[in-house]
Amino acid sequence: MNFTARQRAILAGTILGDAFVQQTGSKNARLRLEHGEKQKEYLFWKGQQFPKLFNGSPERMARVHPKTKKTYTYWRWQSNATPELGIWRAAFYPQGKKRIPENLAEYVSAPIALAVWYMDDGYYSPVQKHSFLYLGRVSRAEAEYAAEAIRRSFGFIPRVYDKKDKGFALFFSVAETKKLHALIAPEVLPSFAYKLSLTP
């Protein structure tokens, strides 16, 4: 299966964000999408961007929180397994652990990649007028790879912040946030408008 340039960009954004690339054999892997009830529409949109990859329908799942014991629902959609996804698995999950590759700029050169990544893990403060892009449990070196990729691809200048319990994040100042949001706004779904500083 050969992905289009747009599909590759969306795939990069969602792998950097909330998706999981699961190994299914020595060379194959599949893409697992999971989103909460409020983001059901977003999960459907992601799967629909890969009509040859996703068959069937998403499943509504239930999970009990180990501490609060509350049950919450979410949606899961798993793709077919393909050798192409196996290549992505090797790039983003060396030794089985998710990482940010040093050559990330090659994957996130299109605005749609950054838009999907931001919809997954971005945060906008309407009071402070700045934004964060959360990277999770990555090393500082990986966080620097992410910052450099965005600088090279889009000309923005995010700063690496250590958010302690939340892991590393990229910080966009007020000025950089305006440029970031202006670039990705055309690709951001209406349900994520709250993450943008721009008025439609």
PDB file of C-alpha atoms in Angstrom:
ATOM      1  CA  MET A   1       0.000   0.000   0.000  1.00  0.00           C
ATOM      2  CA  ASN A   2       1.405   3.346  -1.065  1.00  0.00           C
ATOM      3  CA  PHE A   3       0.304   6.367   0.936  1.00  0.00           C
ATOM      4  CA  THR A   4      -0.199   9.741  -0.708  1.00  0.00           C
ATOM      5  CA  ALA A   5       1.845  12.722   0.504  1.00  0.00           C
ATOM      6  CA  ARG A   6      -1.173  13.991   2.456  1.00  0.00           C
ATOM      7  CA  GLN A   7      -1.797  10.586   4.028  1.00  0.00           C
ATOM      8  CA  ARG A   8       1.843  10.354   5.089  1.00  0.00           C
ATOM      9  CA  ALA A   9       1.583  13.781   6.714  1.00  0.00           C
ATOM     10  CA  ILE A  10      -1.620  12.866   8.571  1.00  0.00           C
ATOM     11  CA  LEU A  11      -0.055   9.588   9.640  1.00  0.00           C
ATOM     12  CA  ALA A  12       2.991  11.383  11.025  1.00  0.00           C
ATOM     13  CA  GLY A  13       0.842  13.827  12.974  1.00  0.00           C
ATOM     14  CA  THR A  14      -1.338  11.147  14.503  1.00  0.00           C
ATOM     15  CA  ILE A  15       1.606   8.880  15.411  1.00  0.00           C
ATOM     16  CA  LEU A  16       3.280  11.814  17.146  1.00  0.00           C
ATOM     17  CA  GLY A  17      -0.033  12.397  18.887  1.00  0.00           C
ATOM     18  CA  ASP A  18      -2.432   9.767  20.197  1.00  0.00           C
ATOM     19  CA  ALA A  19      -2.141   6.841  17.781  1.00  0.00           C
ATOM     20  CA  PHE A  20      -0.289   3.597  18.406  1.00  0.00           C
ATOM     21  CA  VAL A  21       1.507   1.584  15.736  1.00  0.00           C
ATOM     22  CA  GLN A  22       1.243  -2.047  16.830  1.00  0.00           C
ATOM     23  CA  GLN A  23       3.634  -4.693  15.527  1.00  0.00           C
ATOM     24  CA  THR A  24       1.791  -7.711  14.118  1.00  0.00           C
ATOM     25  CA  GLY A  25       4.677  -9.740  12.718  1.00  0.00           C
ATOM     26  CA  SER A  26       8.312  -9.497  11.740  1.00  0.00           C
ATOM     27  CA  LYS A  27       7.567  -6.861   9.078  1.00  0.00           C
ATOM     28  CA  ASN A  28       3.928  -5.811   9.440  1.00  0.00           C
ATOM     29  CA  ALA A  29       2.167  -3.378  11.771  1.00  0.00           C
ATOM     30  CA  ARG A  30      -1.258  -1.823  12.166  1.00  0.00           C
ATOM     31  CA  LEU A  31      -2.490   1.561  13.293  1.00  0.00           C
ATOM     32  CA  ARG A  32      -4.660   1.799  16.399  1.00  0.00           C
ATOM     33  CA  LEU A  33      -6.731   4.929  16.926  1.00  0.00           C
ATOM     34  CA  GLU A  34      -8.360   5.629  20.290  1.00  0.00           C
ATOM     35  CA  HIS A  35     -10.281   8.735  21.318  1.00  0.00           C
ATOM     36  CA  GLY A  36     -12.769   9.590  24.028  1.00  0.00           C
ATOM     37  CA  GLU A  37     -16.488   9.911  23.518  1.00  0.00           C
ATOM     38  CA  LYS A  38     -16.263  13.651  22.862  1.00  0.00           C
ATOM     39  CA  GLN A  39     -13.749  13.083  20.058  1.00  0.00           C
ATOM     40  CA  LYS A  40     -15.675  10.374  18.252  1.00  0.00           C
ATOM     41  CA  GLU A  41     -16.077  12.577  15.172  1.00  0.00           C
ATOM     42  CA  TYR A  42     -12.319  13.152  15.092  1.00  0.00           C
ATOM     43  CA  LEU A  43     -11.574   9.425  15.207  1.00  0.00           C
ATOM     44  CA  PHE A  44     -13.987   8.818  12.328  1.00  0.00           C
ATOM     45  CA  TRP A  45     -12.335  11.607  10.348  1.00  0.00           C
ATOM     46  CA  LYS A  46      -8.879  10.078  10.854  1.00  0.00           C
ATOM     47  CA  GLY A  47      -9.968   6.649   9.681  1.00  0.00           C
ATOM     48  CA  GLN A  48     -11.748   8.087   6.669  1.00  0.00           C
ATOM     49  CA  GLN A  49      -8.492   9.644   5.485  1.00  0.00           C
ATOM     50  CA  PHE A  50      -7.260   6.068   4.843  1.00  0.00           C
ATOM     51  CA  PRO A  51     -10.189   4.312   3.120  1.00  0.00           C
ATOM     52  CA  LYS A  52      -8.032   1.391   1.916  1.00  0.00           C
ATOM     53  CA  LEU A  53      -6.449   0.888   5.313  1.00  0.00           C
ATOM     54  CA  PHE A  54      -9.445   0.823   7.657  1.00  0.00           C
ATOM     55  CA  ASN A  55     -12.182  -1.756   7.177  1.00  0.00           C
ATOM     56  CA  GLY A  56     -15.288  -2.261   9.283  1.00  0.00           C
ATOM     57  CA  SER A  57     -16.408   0.249  11.849  1.00  0.00           C
ATOM     58  CA  PRO A  58     -14.937   1.741  15.032  1.00  0.00           C
ATOM     59  CA  GLU A  59     -15.771   0.022  18.303  1.00  0.00           C
ATOM     60  CA  ARG A  60     -17.183   1.709  21.371  1.00  0.00           C
ATOM     61  CA  MET A  61     -15.210   0.511  24.378  1.00  0.00           C
ATOM     62  CA  ALA A  62     -15.480   0.877  28.158  1.00  0.00           C
ATOM     63  CA  ARG A  63     -12.669   1.090  30.666  1.00  0.00           C
ATOM     64  CA  VAL A  64     -12.603   1.312  34.469  1.00  0.00           C
ATOM     65  CA  HIS A  65     -10.160   3.859  35.858  1.00  0.00           C
ATOM     66  CA  PRO A  66      -7.814   2.001  38.258  1.00  0.00           C
ATOM     67  CA  LYS A  67      -7.888   4.760  40.894  1.00  0.00           C
ATOM     68  CA  THR A  68     -11.311   6.389  40.697  1.00  0.00           C
ATOM     69  CA  LYS A  69     -13.070   3.151  39.669  1.00  0.00           C
ATOM     70  CA  LYS A  70     -15.238   5.211  37.343  1.00  0.00           C
ATOM     71  CA  THR A  71     -16.163   3.726  33.991  1.00  0.00           C
ATOM     72  CA  TYR A  72     -15.550   5.845  30.953  1.00  0.00           C
ATOM     73  CA  THR A  73     -16.177   5.134  27.288  1.00  0.00           C
ATOM     74  CA  TYR A  74     -13.956   5.655  24.293  1.00  0.00           C
ATOM     75  CA  TRP A  75     -13.754   4.671  20.639  1.00  0.00           C
ATOM     76  CA  ARG A  76     -11.185   2.410  18.990  1.00  0.00           C
ATOM     77  CA  TRP A  77     -10.509   1.792  15.321  1.00  0.00           C
ATOM     78  CA  GLN A  78      -7.747  -0.559  14.205  1.00  0.00           C
ATOM     79  CA  SER A  79      -6.394  -0.707  10.676  1.00  0.00           C
ATOM     80  CA  ASN A  80      -5.308  -3.615   8.552  1.00  0.00           C
ATOM     81  CA  ALA A  81      -1.702  -4.711   9.030  1.00  0.00           C
ATOM     82  CA  THR A  82       0.686  -3.750   6.230  1.00  0.00           C
ATOM     83  CA  PRO A  83       4.447  -3.793   5.566  1.00  0.00           C
ATOM     84  CA  GLU A  84       4.344  -0.023   4.999  1.00  0.00           C
ATOM     85  CA  LEU A  85       3.136   0.519   8.567  1.00  0.00           C
ATOM     86  CA  GLY A  86       5.901  -1.836   9.639  1.00  0.00           C
ATOM     87  CA  ILE A  87       8.378   0.708   8.263  1.00  0.00           C
ATOM     88  CA  TRP A  88       6.707   3.472  10.274  1.00  0.00           C
ATOM     89  CA  ARG A  89       6.797   1.258  13.347  1.00  0.00           C
ATOM     90  CA  ALA A  90      10.556   0.805  12.920  1.00  0.00           C
ATOM     91  CA  ALA A  91      11.067   4.570  12.579  1.00  0.00           C
ATOM     92  CA  PHE A  92       8.965   5.643  15.569  1.00  0.00           C
ATOM     93  CA  TYR A  93       9.259   2.599  17.869  1.00  0.00           C
ATOM     94  CA  PRO A  94      12.864   1.397  17.890  1.00  0.00           C
ATOM     95  CA  GLN A  95      13.332  -1.248  20.585  1.00  0.00           C
ATOM     96  CA  GLY A  96       9.552  -1.212  20.985  1.00  0.00           C
ATOM     97  CA  LYS A  97       9.342   2.208  22.649  1.00  0.00           C
ATOM     98  CA  LYS A  98       7.842   5.269  20.985  1.00  0.00           C
ATOM     99  CA  ARG A  99      10.347   8.012  20.245  1.00  0.00           C
ATOM    100  CA  ILE A 100      10.754  11.181  18.202  1.00  0.00           C
ATOM    101  CA  PRO A 101      13.233  10.477  15.401  1.00  0.00           C
ATOM    102  CA  GLU A 102      16.123  12.826  14.717  1.00  0.00           C
ATOM    103  CA  ASN A 103      14.974  13.244  11.100  1.00  0.00           C
ATOM    104  CA  LEU A 104      11.457  14.318  12.136  1.00  0.00           C
ATOM    105  CA  ALA A 105      11.486  17.251   9.698  1.00  0.00           C
ATOM    106  CA  GLU A 106      11.151  14.743   6.866  1.00  0.00           C
ATOM    107  CA  TYR A 107       7.791  13.632   8.290  1.00  0.00           C
ATOM    108  CA  VAL A 108       6.229  16.963   9.308  1.00  0.00           C
ATOM    109  CA  SER A 109       6.942  19.251   6.367  1.00  0.00           C
ATOM    110  CA  ALA A 110       3.233  19.789   5.533  1.00  0.00           C
ATOM    111  CA  PRO A 111       0.812  21.934   7.589  1.00  0.00           C
ATOM    112  CA  ILE A 112      -1.687  19.048   7.908  1.00  0.00           C
ATOM    113  CA  ALA A 113       0.916  17.033   9.840  1.00  0.00           C
ATOM    114  CA  LEU A 114       1.341  19.840  12.354  1.00  0.00           C
ATOM    115  CA  ALA A 115      -2.434  20.411  12.488  1.00  0.00           C
ATOM    116  CA  VAL A 116      -3.175  16.773  13.383  1.00  0.00           C
ATOM    117  CA  TRP A 117      -0.357  16.723  15.936  1.00  0.00           C
ATOM    118  CA  TYR A 118      -1.744  19.903  17.479  1.00  0.00           C
ATOM    119  CA  MET A 119      -5.343  18.646  17.507  1.00  0.00           C
ATOM    120  CA  ASP A 120      -4.106  15.579  19.388  1.00  0.00           C
ATOM    121  CA  ASP A 121      -1.689  17.166  21.864  1.00  0.00           C
ATOM    122  CA  GLY A 122      -1.885  20.944  21.538  1.00  0.00           C
ATOM    123  CA  TYR A 123      -3.104  23.371  24.176  1.00  0.00           C
ATOM    124  CA  TYR A 124      -4.057  27.039  23.827  1.00  0.00           C
ATOM    125  CA  SER A 125      -4.439  29.426  26.761  1.00  0.00           C
ATOM    126  CA  PRO A 126      -7.093  32.031  25.881  1.00  0.00           C
ATOM    127  CA  VAL A 127      -5.931  34.110  28.854  1.00  0.00           C
ATOM    128  CA  GLN A 128      -2.177  34.055  28.218  1.00  0.00           C
ATOM    129  CA  LYS A 129      -2.577  33.809  24.419  1.00  0.00           C
ATOM    130  CA  HIS A 130       0.207  31.269  24.101  1.00  0.00           C
ATOM    131  CA  SER A 131       0.249  27.582  23.130  1.00  0.00           C
ATOM    132  CA  PHE A 132       1.902  24.333  24.111  1.00  0.00           C
ATOM    133  CA  LEU A 133       2.449  21.154  22.150  1.00  0.00           C
ATOM    134  CA  TYR A 134       2.837  18.317  24.639  1.00  0.00           C
ATOM    135  CA  LEU A 135       5.374  15.637  23.747  1.00  0.00           C
ATOM    136  CA  GLY A 136       4.865  13.166  26.572  1.00  0.00           C
ATOM    137  CA  ARG A 137       7.574  10.958  28.048  1.00  0.00           C
ATOM    138  CA  VAL A 138      10.406  11.722  25.686  1.00  0.00           C
ATOM    139  CA  SER A 139      14.005  12.717  26.333  1.00  0.00           C
ATOM    140  CA  ARG A 140      15.212  16.318  26.133  1.00  0.00           C
ATOM    141  CA  ALA A 141      17.139  15.375  22.992  1.00  0.00           C
ATOM    142  CA  GLU A 142      13.914  14.142  21.362  1.00  0.00           C
ATOM    143  CA  ALA A 143      12.136  17.331  22.416  1.00  0.00           C
ATOM    144  CA  GLU A 144      14.912  19.303  20.715  1.00  0.00           C
ATOM    145  CA  TYR A 145      14.444  17.188  17.572  1.00  0.00           C
ATOM    146  CA  ALA A 146      10.760  18.181  17.580  1.00  0.00           C
ATOM    147  CA  ALA A 147      11.554  21.871  18.044  1.00  0.00           C
ATOM    148  CA  GLU A 148      14.175  21.791  15.292  1.00  0.00           C
ATOM    149  CA  ALA A 149      11.819  19.992  12.893  1.00  0.00           C
ATOM    150  CA  ILE A 150       9.206  22.710  13.347  1.00  0.00           C
ATOM    151  CA  ARG A 151      11.816  25.430  12.895  1.00  0.00           C
ATOM    152  CA  ARG A 152      13.114  23.866   9.699  1.00  0.00           C
ATOM    153  CA  SER A 153       9.725  23.034   8.200  1.00  0.00           C
ATOM    154  CA  PHE A 154       7.693  26.102   9.150  1.00  0.00           C
ATOM    155  CA  GLY A 155      10.031  28.790  10.457  1.00  0.00           C
ATOM    156  CA  PHE A 156       8.489  28.915  13.936  1.00  0.00           C
ATOM    157  CA  ILE A 157      10.672  29.159  17.026  1.00  0.00           C
ATOM    158  CA  PRO A 158       9.195  27.019  19.813  1.00  0.00           C
ATOM    159  CA  ARG A 159      11.071  26.573  23.075  1.00  0.00           C
ATOM    160  CA  VAL A 160      11.450  23.304  24.945  1.00  0.00           C
ATOM    161  CA  TYR A 161       9.803  23.339  28.365  1.00  0.00           C
ATOM    162  CA  ASP A 162      10.153  20.655  31.011  1.00  0.00           C
ATOM    163  CA  LYS A 163       6.614  20.303  32.378  1.00  0.00           C
ATOM    164  CA  LYS A 164       7.804  17.848  35.061  1.00  0.00           C
ATOM    165  CA  ASP A 165       4.984  15.349  35.628  1.00  0.00           C
ATOM    166  CA  LYS A 166       3.588  16.026  32.146  1.00  0.00           C
ATOM    167  CA  GLY A 167       6.909  15.511  30.390  1.00  0.00           C
ATOM    168  CA  PHE A 168       8.418  17.846  27.833  1.00  0.00           C
ATOM    169  CA  ALA A 169       6.410  20.306  25.748  1.00  0.00           C
ATOM    170  CA  LEU A 170       7.059  22.864  23.050  1.00  0.00           C
ATOM    171  CA  PHE A 171       6.106  26.388  24.054  1.00  0.00           C
ATOM    172  CA  PHE A 172       4.902  28.920  21.484  1.00  0.00           C
ATOM    173  CA  SER A 173       4.980  32.568  22.571  1.00  0.00           C
ATOM    174  CA  VAL A 174       2.091  34.898  21.759  1.00  0.00           C
ATOM    175  CA  ALA A 175       3.729  35.951  18.491  1.00  0.00           C
ATOM    176  CA  GLU A 176       4.637  32.369  17.527  1.00  0.00           C
ATOM    177  CA  THR A 177       1.150  31.165  18.471  1.00  0.00           C
ATOM    178  CA  LYS A 178      -0.405  33.602  16.014  1.00  0.00           C
ATOM    179  CA  LYS A 179       1.791  32.261  13.218  1.00  0.00           C
ATOM    180  CA  LEU A 180       1.173  28.648  14.232  1.00  0.00           C
ATOM    181  CA  HIS A 181      -2.594  29.042  14.335  1.00  0.00           C
ATOM    182  CA  ALA A 182      -2.721  30.977  11.065  1.00  0.00           C
ATOM    183  CA  LEU A 183      -0.906  28.096   9.351  1.00  0.00           C
ATOM    184  CA  ILE A 184      -2.937  25.181  10.719  1.00  0.00           C
ATOM    185  CA  ALA A 185      -6.406  26.807  11.023  1.00  0.00           C
ATOM    186  CA  PRO A 186      -7.562  25.697   7.537  1.00  0.00           C
ATOM    187  CA  GLU A 187      -6.902  22.060   8.513  1.00  0.00           C
ATOM    188  CA  VAL A 188      -8.268  22.120  12.077  1.00  0.00           C
ATOM    189  CA  LEU A 189     -11.705  20.531  12.503  1.00  0.00           C
ATOM    190  CA  PRO A 190     -14.502  22.767  13.869  1.00  0.00           C
ATOM    191  CA  SER A 191     -14.675  20.709  17.081  1.00  0.00           C
ATOM    192  CA  PHE A 192     -11.131  21.875  17.898  1.00  0.00           C
ATOM    193  CA  ALA A 193     -11.742  25.574  17.285  1.00  0.00           C
ATOM    194  CA  TYR A 194     -11.236  26.160  21.030  1.00  0.00           C
ATOM    195  CA  LYS A 195      -7.560  25.384  20.502  1.00  0.00           C
ATOM    196  CA  LEU A 196      -7.175  28.309  18.108  1.00  0.00           C
ATOM    197  CA  SER A 197      -6.732  31.997  18.816  1.00  0.00           C
ATOM    198  CA  LEU A 198      -8.249  33.076  15.530  1.00  0.00           C
ATOM    199  CA  THR A 199     -11.857  34.086  15.012  1.00  0.00           C
ATOM    200  CA  PRO A 200     -13.343  32.266  12.007  1.00  0.00           C
TER     201      PRO A 200
END
